[in-house]
PDB file of C-alpha atoms in Angstrom:
ATOM      1  CA  MET A  24       0.074   0.123  -0.194  1.00 50.00           C
ATOM      2  CA  ALA A  25       2.931   2.487   0.982  1.00 57.00           C
ATOM      3  CA  THR A  26       4.534   2.393  -2.516  1.00 64.00           C
ATOM      4  CA  PRO A  27       1.804   3.522  -4.555  1.00 58.00           C
ATOM      5  CA  VAL A  28       1.803   6.307  -2.141  1.00 53.00           C
ATOM      6  CA  ILE A  29       5.528   7.143  -2.625  1.00 62.00           C
ATOM      7  CA  LEU A  30       5.406   6.714  -5.854  1.00 49.00           C
ATOM      8  CA  SER A  31       2.903   9.504  -6.215  1.00 50.00           C
ATOM      9  CA  LEU A  32       4.583  11.482  -3.942  1.00 50.00           C
ATOM     10  CA  LEU A  33       7.893  11.430  -5.992  1.00 52.00           C
ATOM     11  CA  SER A  34       6.052  11.831  -9.621  1.00 49.00           C
ATOM     12  CA  LEU A  35       4.554  15.171  -7.925  1.00 45.00           C
ATOM     13  CA  PRO A  36       7.741  17.467  -8.237  1.00 54.00           C
ATOM     14  CA  ILE A  37       7.786  16.285 -12.012  1.00 50.00           C
ATOM     15  CA  LEU A  38       3.622  16.876 -12.696  1.00 45.00           C
ATOM     16  CA  LEU A  39       4.083  20.141 -10.864  1.00 45.00           C
ATOM     17  CA  THR A  40       6.900  21.279 -13.037  1.00 50.00           C
ATOM     18  CA  THR A  41       5.687  19.848 -16.241  1.00 49.00           C
ATOM     19  CA  ALA A  42       2.176  21.731 -15.870  1.00 46.00           C
ATOM     20  CA  TYR A  43       4.291  24.628 -14.721  1.00 50.00           C
ATOM     21  CA  LEU A  44       6.640  25.083 -17.966  1.00 48.00           C
ATOM     22  CA  SER A  45       3.022  23.856 -20.051  1.00 49.00           C
ATOM     23  CA  THR A  46       1.011  27.265 -18.218  1.00 53.00           C
ATOM     24  CA  ALA A  47       4.603  29.569 -19.063  1.00 50.00           C
ATOM     25  CA  HIS A  48       4.059  28.356 -22.766  1.00 50.00           C
ATOM     26  CA  LEU A  49       0.127  28.866 -22.906  1.00 51.00           C
ATOM     27  CA  THR A  50       0.422  32.380 -21.357  1.00 55.00           C
ATOM     28  CA  ARG A  51       2.693  33.446 -24.036  1.00 57.00           C
ATOM     29  CA  ALA A  52      -0.197  32.152 -26.894  1.00 52.00           C
ATOM     30  CA  ARG A  53      -2.911  33.873 -25.138  1.00 57.00           C
ATOM     31  CA  PHE A  54      -1.394  37.142 -23.843  1.00 68.00           C
ATOM     32  CA  PRO A  55       0.666  38.045 -26.433  1.00 77.00           C
ATOM     33  CA  LEU A  56       3.596  40.203 -25.630  1.00 87.00           C
ATOM     34  CA  PRO A  57       3.836  44.434 -27.323  1.00 94.00           C
ATOM     35  CA  THR A  58       6.546  44.559 -29.771  1.00 95.00           C
ATOM     36  CA  ASN A  59       8.412  46.901 -31.497  1.00 97.00           C
ATOM     37  CA  LYS A  60       7.648  49.232 -28.782  1.00 97.00           C
ATOM     38  CA  ARG A  61       9.712  51.931 -27.213  1.00 97.00           C
ATOM     39  CA  ILE A  62       8.881  51.384 -23.357  1.00 98.00           C
ATOM     40  CA  CYS A  63      10.025  52.580 -19.630  1.00 98.00           C
ATOM     41  CA  LEU A  64       9.691  50.746 -16.412  1.00 98.00           C
ATOM     42  CA  LEU A  65       8.978  53.884 -13.558  1.00 98.00           C
ATOM     43  CA  THR A  66      10.097  52.273 -10.566  1.00 98.00           C
ATOM     44  CA  ALA A  67      10.891  54.055  -6.826  1.00 98.00           C
ATOM     45  CA  HIS A  68      14.128  52.541  -5.914  1.00 97.00           C
ATOM     46  CA  PRO A  69      17.381  49.991  -7.128  1.00 97.00           C
ATOM     47  CA  ASP A  70      15.622  46.747  -6.668  1.00 97.00           C
ATOM     48  CA  ASP A  71      12.299  47.701  -7.361  1.00 98.00           C
ATOM     49  CA  GLU A  72      12.979  46.239 -10.893  1.00 98.00           C
ATOM     50  CA  ALA A  73      14.201  42.828  -9.932  1.00 98.00           C
ATOM     51  CA  MET A  74      11.977  42.117  -7.106  1.00 97.00           C
ATOM     52  CA  PHE A  75       8.524  43.371  -8.775  1.00 98.00           C
ATOM     53  CA  PHE A  76       8.818  43.669 -12.581  1.00 98.00           C
ATOM     54  CA  ALA A  77      11.448  40.884 -13.851  1.00 98.00           C
ATOM     55  CA  PRO A  78       9.240  38.674 -15.691  1.00 97.00           C
ATOM     56  CA  ALA A  79       7.808  41.600 -17.816  1.00 97.00           C
ATOM     57  CA  LEU A  80      11.581  42.756 -18.447  1.00 98.00           C
ATOM     58  CA  LEU A  81      12.965  39.594 -19.047  1.00 97.00           C
ATOM     59  CA  ALA A  82       9.811  38.932 -21.602  1.00 96.00           C
ATOM     60  CA  LEU A  83       9.929  42.466 -22.985  1.00 97.00           C
ATOM     61  CA  THR A  84      13.551  42.784 -23.624  1.00 98.00           C
ATOM     62  CA  ASP A  85      13.569  39.649 -25.110  1.00 96.00           C
ATOM     63  CA  PRO A  86      15.406  40.881 -28.762  1.00 96.00           C
ATOM     64  CA  ALA A  87      12.765  39.153 -30.851  1.00 95.00           C
ATOM     65  CA  ALA A  88      10.465  41.102 -29.553  1.00 95.00           C
ATOM     66  CA  GLY A  89      11.953  44.435 -30.826  1.00 97.00           C
ATOM     67  CA  ASN A  90      11.382  46.452 -27.808  1.00 98.00           C
ATOM     68  CA  HIS A  91      13.359  49.369 -26.444  1.00 98.00           C
ATOM     69  CA  VAL A  92      12.908  49.085 -23.049  1.00 98.00           C
ATOM     70  CA  LYS A  93      14.449  51.981 -20.133  1.00 98.00           C
ATOM     71  CA  ILE A  94      14.290  52.305 -16.271  1.00 98.00           C
ATOM     72  CA  LEU A  95      13.162  55.707 -15.134  1.00 98.00           C
ATOM     73  CA  CYS A  96      14.124  55.289 -11.112  1.00 98.00           C
ATOM     74  CA  LEU A  97      13.487  58.101  -8.878  1.00 98.00           C
ATOM     75  CA  SER A  98      15.952  57.676  -6.591  1.00 97.00           C
ATOM     76  CA  THR A  99      19.181  55.828  -5.125  1.00 97.00           C
ATOM     77  CA  GLY A 100      17.695  54.014  -1.992  1.00 95.00           C
ATOM     78  CA  ASN A 101      19.944  55.800  -0.159  1.00 94.00           C
ATOM     79  CA  ALA A 102      17.557  55.590   3.640  1.00 89.00           C
ATOM     80  CA  ASP A 103      20.748  53.431   4.767  1.00 90.00           C
ATOM     81  CA  GLY A 104      23.205  55.504   3.401  1.00 93.00           C
ATOM     82  CA  LEU A 105      24.166  53.056   0.411  1.00 94.00           C
ATOM     83  CA  GLY A 106      22.678  54.868  -2.537  1.00 94.00           C
ATOM     84  CA  THR A 107      26.252  54.922  -4.207  1.00 96.00           C
ATOM     85  CA  THR A 108      26.189  51.285  -4.310  1.00 97.00           C
ATOM     86  CA  ARG A 109      22.849  50.837  -5.050  1.00 97.00           C
ATOM     87  CA  LYS A 110      23.278  52.939  -8.245  1.00 97.00           C
ATOM     88  CA  LYS A 111      26.096  50.486  -9.213  1.00 97.00           C
ATOM     89  CA  GLU A 112      23.933  47.429  -8.004  1.00 98.00           C
ATOM     90  CA  LEU A 113      21.282  48.751 -10.154  1.00 98.00           C
ATOM     91  CA  LEU A 114      22.933  48.972 -13.456  1.00 98.00           C
ATOM     92  CA  LEU A 115      24.004  45.204 -12.864  1.00 98.00           C
ATOM     93  CA  SER A 116      20.494  44.075 -12.036  1.00 98.00           C
ATOM     94  CA  ALA A 117      19.454  45.472 -15.355  1.00 98.00           C
ATOM     95  CA  ALA A 118      22.043  43.856 -17.485  1.00 98.00           C
ATOM     96  CA  HIS A 119      20.698  40.705 -15.992  1.00 97.00           C
ATOM     97  CA  LEU A 120      17.312  41.649 -16.778  1.00 98.00           C
ATOM     98  CA  GLY A 121      18.074  42.055 -20.643  1.00 97.00           C
ATOM     99  CA  ILE A 122      18.376  46.111 -20.536  1.00 97.00           C
ATOM    100  CA  ARG A 123      20.261  46.508 -23.670  1.00 92.00           C
ATOM    101  CA  ALA A 124      22.754  49.324 -22.400  1.00 96.00           C
ATOM    102  CA  PRO A 125      22.340  50.282 -18.763  1.00 97.00           C
ATOM    103  CA  GLU A 126      24.932  52.942 -18.779  1.00 96.00           C
ATOM    104  CA  LYS A 127      22.157  54.620 -21.598  1.00 96.00           C
ATOM    105  CA  ASP A 128      18.817  53.114 -20.480  1.00 98.00           C
ATOM    106  CA  VAL A 129      18.928  53.556 -16.891  1.00 98.00           C
ATOM    107  CA  LEU A 130      17.952  56.871 -15.586  1.00 97.00           C
ATOM    108  CA  ILE A 131      18.601  57.143 -11.554  1.00 98.00           C
ATOM    109  CA  LEU A 132      17.959  60.329  -9.815  1.00 97.00           C
ATOM    110  CA  ASP A 133      19.670  61.486  -6.673  1.00 96.00           C
ATOM    111  CA  SER A 134      17.195  64.642  -6.073  1.00 95.00           C
ATOM    112  CA  PRO A 135      15.688  66.119  -2.710  1.00 95.00           C
ATOM    113  CA  SER A 136      12.112  65.823  -4.028  1.00 96.00           C
ATOM    114  CA  PHE A 137      12.035  61.780  -3.778  1.00 97.00           C
ATOM    115  CA  PRO A 138      13.767  60.839  -0.065  1.00 95.00           C
ATOM    116  CA  ASP A 139      14.096  57.222   0.083  1.00 95.00           C
ATOM    117  CA  GLY A 140      11.827  56.124   3.042  1.00 90.00           C
ATOM    118  CA  MET A 141       8.245  54.243   4.549  1.00 90.00           C
ATOM    119  CA  SER A 142       7.012  57.236   5.423  1.00 90.00           C
ATOM    120  CA  GLU A 143       8.274  59.585   2.602  1.00 93.00           C
ATOM    121  CA  THR A 144       5.389  61.053   0.534  1.00 94.00           C
ATOM    122  CA  TRP A 145       6.288  62.195  -2.658  1.00 97.00           C
ATOM    123  CA  SER A 146       4.120  64.659  -4.771  1.00 97.00           C
ATOM    124  CA  ALA A 147       2.857  63.502  -8.480  1.00 97.00           C
ATOM    125  CA  ASP A 148       3.261  66.933  -9.954  1.00 97.00           C
ATOM    126  CA  ALA A 149       6.757  66.425  -9.020  1.00 97.00           C
ATOM    127  CA  ILE A 150       6.889  62.635 -10.523  1.00 98.00           C
ATOM    128  CA  ALA A 151       4.791  64.180 -13.038  1.00 97.00           C
ATOM    129  CA  GLU A 152       7.411  66.821 -14.126  1.00 96.00           C
ATOM    130  CA  VAL A 153       9.750  64.276 -14.308  1.00 97.00           C
ATOM    131  CA  LEU A 154       8.263  62.184 -16.777  1.00 97.00           C
ATOM    132  CA  ALA A 155       7.074  65.153 -18.912  1.00 94.00           C
ATOM    133  CA  SER A 156      11.396  66.423 -18.799  1.00 94.00           C
ATOM    134  CA  ALA A 157      12.539  62.896 -19.908  1.00 95.00           C
ATOM    135  CA  PHE A 158       9.908  61.985 -22.311  1.00 94.00           C
ATOM    136  CA  VAL A 159       8.476  64.945 -23.836  1.00 89.00           C
ATOM    137  CA  PRO A 160      10.828  67.539 -24.914  1.00 74.00           C
ATOM    138  CA  ALA A 161       9.177  69.962 -25.838  1.00 63.00           C
ATOM    139  CA  SER A 162       7.507  70.229 -22.267  1.00 52.00           C
ATOM    140  CA  ALA A 163      10.867  71.737 -20.873  1.00 44.00           C
ATOM    141  CA  ALA A 164       9.584  75.944 -21.152  1.00 40.00           C
ATOM    142  CA  GLY A 165       7.704  74.958 -17.796  1.00 47.00           C
ATOM    143  CA  PRO A 166       6.288  73.233 -14.995  1.00 52.00           C
ATOM    144  CA  ILE A 167       3.561  71.221 -14.684  1.00 52.00           C
ATOM    145  CA  LYS A 168       0.639  72.682 -13.043  1.00 51.00           C
ATOM    146  CA  LYS A 169      -2.569  70.668 -11.278  1.00 47.00           C
ATOM    147  CA  SER A 170      -4.803  73.140 -13.950  1.00 38.00           C
ATOM    148  CA  LYS A 171      -2.164  73.607 -16.425  1.00 39.00           C
ATOM    149  CA  SER A 172       0.832  71.187 -18.310  1.00 38.00           C
ATOM    150  CA  SER A 173       3.322  72.950 -20.388  1.00 41.00           C
ATOM    151  CA  ILE A 174       3.234  69.620 -22.198  1.00 41.00           C
ATOM    152  CA  SER A 175      -0.355  71.142 -23.771  1.00 40.00           C
ATOM    153  CA  GLY A 176       0.831  75.066 -24.055  1.00 43.00           C
ATOM    154  CA  GLY A 177       2.044  76.238 -26.757  1.00 45.00           C
ATOM    155  CA  GLY A 178       2.214  73.741 -29.107  1.00 49.00           C
ATOM    156  CA  GLY A 179      -0.652  71.425 -29.666  1.00 51.00           C
ATOM    157  CA  ARG A 180      -0.323  68.436 -29.127  1.00 54.00           C
ATOM    158  CA  LYS A 181       3.097  67.083 -28.196  1.00 68.00           C
ATOM    159  CA  GLU A 182       4.145  63.164 -28.834  1.00 81.00           C
ATOM    160  CA  PRO A 183       5.786  61.583 -26.144  1.00 90.00           C
ATOM    161  CA  THR A 184       8.992  59.657 -27.072  1.00 94.00           C
ATOM    162  CA  ILE A 185       7.943  56.323 -25.224  1.00 96.00           C
ATOM    163  CA  ASP A 186       4.655  54.322 -26.131  1.00 96.00           C
ATOM    164  CA  ILE A 187       4.300  52.201 -23.129  1.00 97.00           C
ATOM    165  CA  LEU A 188       5.025  53.668 -19.346  1.00 98.00           C
ATOM    166  CA  LEU A 189       4.752  50.587 -16.783  1.00 98.00           C
ATOM    167  CA  THR A 190       4.975  51.252 -13.050  1.00 98.00           C
ATOM    168  CA  PHE A 191       3.272  49.992  -9.781  1.00 98.00           C
ATOM    169  CA  ASP A 192      -0.979  50.594  -9.561  1.00 98.00           C
ATOM    170  CA  ARG A 193      -2.468  52.835  -6.154  1.00 97.00           C
ATOM    171  CA  ASP A 194      -1.352  49.682  -3.816  1.00 97.00           C
ATOM    172  CA  GLY A 195       2.359  49.754  -4.486  1.00 97.00           C
ATOM    173  CA  ILE A 196       2.299  45.971  -3.917  1.00 97.00           C
ATOM    174  CA  SER A 197       3.864  46.082  -0.737  1.00 93.00           C
ATOM    175  CA  GLY A 198       1.735  49.550   0.498  1.00 94.00           C
ATOM    176  CA  HIS A 199       5.062  51.523   0.516  1.00 95.00           C
ATOM    177  CA  LYS A 200       4.245  55.671   0.385  1.00 96.00           C
ATOM    178  CA  ASN A 201       7.378  55.857  -2.706  1.00 97.00           C
ATOM    179  CA  HIS A 202       5.580  53.079  -4.675  1.00 98.00           C
ATOM    180  CA  THR A 203       2.019  54.619  -4.281  1.00 97.00           C
ATOM    181  CA  ALA A 204       3.243  58.071  -4.772  1.00 98.00           C
ATOM    182  CA  LEU A 205       4.638  56.816  -8.536  1.00 98.00           C
ATOM    183  CA  HIS A 206       0.619  55.430  -9.695  1.00 98.00           C
ATOM    184  CA  ALA A 207      -0.213  58.877  -8.847  1.00 97.00           C
ATOM    185  CA  GLY A 208       2.367  60.681 -10.708  1.00 98.00           C
ATOM    186  CA  ALA A 209       1.933  58.381 -13.466  1.00 97.00           C
ATOM    187  CA  LEU A 210      -2.027  59.205 -14.026  1.00 97.00           C
ATOM    188  CA  LEU A 211      -0.815  62.636 -13.832  1.00 96.00           C
ATOM    189  CA  PHE A 212       1.283  62.937 -17.072  1.00 95.00           C
ATOM    190  CA  LEU A 213      -1.285  60.607 -18.684  1.00 93.00           C
ATOM    191  CA  HIS A 214      -3.578  63.018 -17.919  1.00 92.00           C
ATOM    192  CA  HIS A 215      -1.743  65.912 -18.853  1.00 88.00           C
ATOM    193  CA  LEU A 216      -0.659  64.369 -22.378  1.00 85.00           C
ATOM    194  CA  ALA A 217      -4.658  63.569 -22.401  1.00 82.00           C
ATOM    195  CA  SER A 218      -5.390  67.268 -22.825  1.00 78.00           C
ATOM    196  CA  THR A 219      -3.314  67.858 -25.711  1.00 67.00           C
ATOM    197  CA  SER A 220      -5.901  66.137 -27.636  1.00 57.00           C
ATOM    198  CA  THR A 221      -8.988  67.594 -29.363  1.00 48.00           C
ATOM    199  CA  SER A 222      -9.929  64.721 -30.988  1.00 46.00           C
ATOM    200  CA  SER A 223     -12.827  62.052 -30.260  1.00 47.00           C
ATOM    201  CA  SER A 224     -11.800  59.432 -27.260  1.00 46.00           C
ATOM    202  CA  SER A 225     -11.481  56.596 -29.735  1.00 43.00           C
ATOM    203  CA  ILE A 226      -8.717  58.469 -31.101  1.00 46.00           C
ATOM    204  CA  THR A 227      -5.323  56.570 -30.453  1.00 56.00           C
ATOM    205  CA  PRO A 228      -3.604  57.755 -26.992  1.00 70.00           C
ATOM    206  CA  LEU A 229      -0.423  59.447 -26.839  1.00 79.00           C
ATOM    207  CA  LEU A 230       0.983  57.020 -24.504  1.00 92.00           C
ATOM    208  CA  GLU A 231      -0.075  53.512 -23.102  1.00 95.00           C
ATOM    209  CA  LEU A 232       0.008  53.527 -19.231  1.00 97.00           C
ATOM    210  CA  TYR A 233       0.072  49.778 -17.454  1.00 97.00           C
ATOM    211  CA  THR A 234       0.042  49.272 -13.438  1.00 98.00           C
ATOM    212  CA  LEU A 235       1.369  46.237 -11.732  1.00 98.00           C
ATOM    213  CA  THR A 236      -1.817  44.642  -9.664  1.00 96.00           C
ATOM    214  CA  THR A 237      -1.727  44.217  -6.058  1.00 97.00           C
ATOM    215  CA  LEU A 238      -3.279  41.246  -4.373  1.00 96.00           C
ATOM    216  CA  PRO A 239      -3.496  40.072  -1.389  1.00 95.00           C
ATOM    217  CA  LEU A 240      -0.586  38.265   1.475  1.00 95.00           C
ATOM    218  CA  VAL A 241      -1.459  34.693   0.348  1.00 94.00           C
ATOM    219  CA  ARG A 242      -1.205  34.936  -3.374  1.00 95.00           C
ATOM    220  CA  LYS A 243       2.234  37.093  -2.919  1.00 96.00           C
ATOM    221  CA  TYR A 244       3.955  33.930  -1.608  1.00 95.00           C
ATOM    222  CA  LEU A 245       2.432  31.244  -4.115  1.00 93.00           C
ATOM    223  CA  SER A 246       5.212  31.366  -6.782  1.00 91.00           C
ATOM    224  CA  PHE A 247       4.538  29.528  -9.492  1.00 87.00           C
ATOM    225  CA  LEU A 248       1.182  28.383  -7.853  1.00 89.00           C
ATOM    226  CA  ASP A 249      -0.331  31.612  -8.375  1.00 90.00           C
ATOM    227  CA  ILE A 250      -0.208  31.312 -12.760  1.00 86.00           C
ATOM    228  CA  VAL A 251      -3.236  29.219 -13.062  1.00 83.00           C
ATOM    229  CA  PRO A 252      -5.664  31.884 -10.635  1.00 85.00           C
ATOM    230  CA  THR A 253      -3.877  34.721 -12.450  1.00 86.00           C
ATOM    231  CA  LEU A 254      -4.742  33.286 -15.773  1.00 81.00           C
ATOM    232  CA  LEU A 255      -8.827  32.298 -15.242  1.00 81.00           C
ATOM    233  CA  LEU A 256      -9.188  36.010 -13.380  1.00 82.00           C
ATOM    234  CA  CYS A 257      -7.470  37.858 -16.591  1.00 78.00           C
ATOM    235  CA  THR A 258      -9.353  35.616 -19.075  1.00 74.00           C
ATOM    236  CA  PHE A 259     -12.262  36.577 -17.084  1.00 75.00           C
ATOM    237  CA  ALA A 260     -11.777  39.959 -16.981  1.00 73.00           C
ATOM    238  CA  ALA A 261     -11.065  40.350 -20.457  1.00 69.00           C
ATOM    239  CA  LEU A 262     -14.674  38.453 -21.368  1.00 70.00           C
ATOM    240  CA  THR A 263     -16.071  41.319 -18.916  1.00 72.00           C
ATOM    241  CA  ALA A 264     -14.750  44.086 -20.434  1.00 65.00           C
ATOM    242  CA  LYS A 265     -15.313  42.782 -24.151  1.00 64.00           C
ATOM    243  CA  ARG A 266     -18.978  42.272 -23.182  1.00 67.00           C
ATOM    244  CA  ARG A 267     -18.962  45.913 -21.964  1.00 64.00           C
ATOM    245  CA  GLY A 268     -18.808  47.132 -25.708  1.00 59.00           C
ATOM    246  CA  ALA A 269     -15.859  48.727 -27.916  1.00 47.00           C
ATOM    247  CA  ALA A 270     -15.871  52.127 -26.220  1.00 43.00           C
ATOM    248  CA  ARG A 271     -14.498  50.799 -22.596  1.00 47.00           C
ATOM    249  CA  LYS A 272     -12.716  47.639 -23.401  1.00 48.00           C
ATOM    250  CA  ARG A 273      -9.372  49.216 -23.477  1.00 54.00           C
ATOM    251  CA  ASP A 274     -10.150  49.038 -19.265  1.00 47.00           C
ATOM    252  CA  GLY A 275      -9.881  45.613 -19.057  1.00 52.00           C
ATOM    253  CA  GLU A 276      -7.020  44.887 -21.305  1.00 83.00           C
ATOM    254  CA  ARG A 277      -4.050  43.062 -19.239  1.00 86.00           C
ATOM    255  CA  LEU A 278      -0.153  42.300 -19.977  1.00 92.00           C
ATOM    256  CA  VAL A 279       0.570  38.904 -18.646  1.00 92.00           C
ATOM    257  CA  PHE A 280       3.834  37.311 -18.431  1.00 94.00           C
ATOM    258  CA  VAL A 281       5.011  34.375 -16.516  1.00 93.00           C
ATOM    259  CA  SER A 282       8.886  33.145 -16.459  1.00 92.00           C
ATOM    260  CA  GLY A 283       9.712  29.583 -17.300  1.00 88.00           C
ATOM    261  CA  GLY A 284      12.873  27.788 -15.593  1.00 87.00           C
ATOM    262  CA  ALA A 285      15.262  30.043 -17.215  1.00 92.00           C
ATOM    263  CA  ASP A 286      13.581  32.792 -16.906  1.00 94.00           C
ATOM    264  CA  TRP A 287      13.059  32.838 -13.400  1.00 95.00           C
ATOM    265  CA  LEU A 288      16.837  32.097 -12.301  1.00 96.00           C
ATOM    266  CA  ARG A 289      17.757  34.841 -14.745  1.00 97.00           C
ATOM    267  CA  GLY A 290      15.063  37.173 -12.302  1.00 97.00           C
ATOM    268  CA  ALA A 291      16.732  35.302  -9.260  1.00 97.00           C
ATOM    269  CA  LYS A 292      20.366  36.717 -10.029  1.00 97.00           C
ATOM    270  CA  ALA A 293      19.509  39.921 -10.598  1.00 98.00           C
ATOM    271  CA  MET A 294      18.161  39.963  -7.280  1.00 98.00           C
ATOM    272  CA  VAL A 295      20.956  37.781  -5.223  1.00 97.00           C
ATOM    273  CA  LYS A 296      23.649  39.108  -7.377  1.00 95.00           C
ATOM    274  CA  GLY A 297      22.550  42.538  -9.010  1.00 96.00           C
ATOM    275  CA  HIS A 298      21.319  43.749  -5.307  1.00 97.00           C
ATOM    276  CA  TRP A 299      23.243  41.654  -2.713  1.00 96.00           C
ATOM    277  CA  SER A 300      23.699  44.729  -0.733  1.00 95.00           C
ATOM    278  CA  GLN A 301      19.738  44.136   0.206  1.00 96.00           C
ATOM    279  CA  MET A 302      19.304  40.430   0.669  1.00 96.00           C
ATOM    280  CA  ARG A 303      18.467  39.833   3.972  1.00 93.00           C
ATOM    281  CA  TRP A 304      16.736  37.093   5.122  1.00 94.00           C
ATOM    282  CA  PHE A 305      13.506  38.001   4.023  1.00 93.00           C
ATOM    283  CA  ARG A 306      14.459  39.015   0.823  1.00 95.00           C
ATOM    284  CA  TRP A 307      15.935  35.062   0.100  1.00 96.00           C
ATOM    285  CA  GLY A 308      12.329  34.446   0.967  1.00 95.00           C
ATOM    286  CA  TRP A 309      10.811  36.442  -1.641  1.00 96.00           C
ATOM    287  CA  VAL A 310      13.023  35.528  -4.170  1.00 97.00           C
ATOM    288  CA  GLY A 311      12.205  31.345  -3.384  1.00 95.00           C
ATOM    289  CA  LEU A 312       8.790  32.184  -3.073  1.00 96.00           C
ATOM    290  CA  GLY A 313       7.452  35.559  -4.329  1.00 96.00           C
ATOM    291  CA  ARG A 314       4.990  35.608  -6.835  1.00 96.00           C
ATOM    292  CA  TYR A 315       6.375  38.525  -9.257  1.00 97.00           C
ATOM    293  CA  MET A 316       9.413  36.577  -8.946  1.00 97.00           C
ATOM    294  CA  VAL A 317       7.554  34.049 -11.821  1.00 96.00           C
ATOM    295  CA  VAL A 318       3.896  36.005 -12.680  1.00 95.00           C
ATOM    296  CA  ASN A 319       3.078  40.085 -13.273  1.00 96.00           C
ATOM    297  CA  GLU A 320       0.224  41.109 -14.499  1.00 94.00           C
ATOM    298  CA  LEU A 321      -0.251  44.728 -15.547  1.00 96.00           C
ATOM    299  CA  ARG A 322      -3.455  46.332 -15.962  1.00 93.00           C
ATOM    300  CA  ARG A 323      -4.021  49.065 -18.684  1.00 93.00           C
ATOM    301  CA  VAL A 324      -5.330  52.462 -17.197  1.00 90.00           C
TER     302      VAL A 324
END
């Protein structure tokens, strides 16, 4: 009687691994990734890109996709006095995650406007201004205001130099105030861009904004076991959006990325070797069990 049970237990890892790899392949077929796009990932600290966005970056930087991916990090993560070290670590991590030329495609700010800290609140206006200065060259003429934007002033419709912006959602995955501020700043930036268009809402927007979905605590530590729930929920959301009609279909759009075994190892290396100064005991647990190391679901705003 014991033999069948032992054999079943021994075969379980093989079955789970097979299911994991098969589901990763299915995800690429069901949720195709953007191609030939100019993409920017907006983060708050060095290590955000590896801890939270590794599956997305590894997929989007695949040379076959033809994308040009950049990272804009608004602080050096200097809360513990390691800002200089962490800047170097971010460049190393970016290289592991497929960024073409980290020295050119990774911009790290060191500004008093964005102090690193769980209790530090960043201004949405300041974040929008940084985005405008970086990606809407004509906006350098003046600061963004809540009611008026230099993006929309003077020259009419201004074209941003990126097609897609990725960042955290309003809950920031961990609730970190620096993370949640990025969502508010990105929305403000998007609002200013949209205000430059006098066309109907059906016109192609200047910029697509996708935010990383925050999940309940239990699901954050399910690793690859969260793949199936993610796919089912995203498929249901897409069908629901489709039934609403074309006018609101964009609300249900998702980008879903699942790292296979090789990509998971690359993401883990980006965190462990890239951000060694940050590898405390709880981050080892995140690398081993964290769902965001395996699955990324980003919703279009």
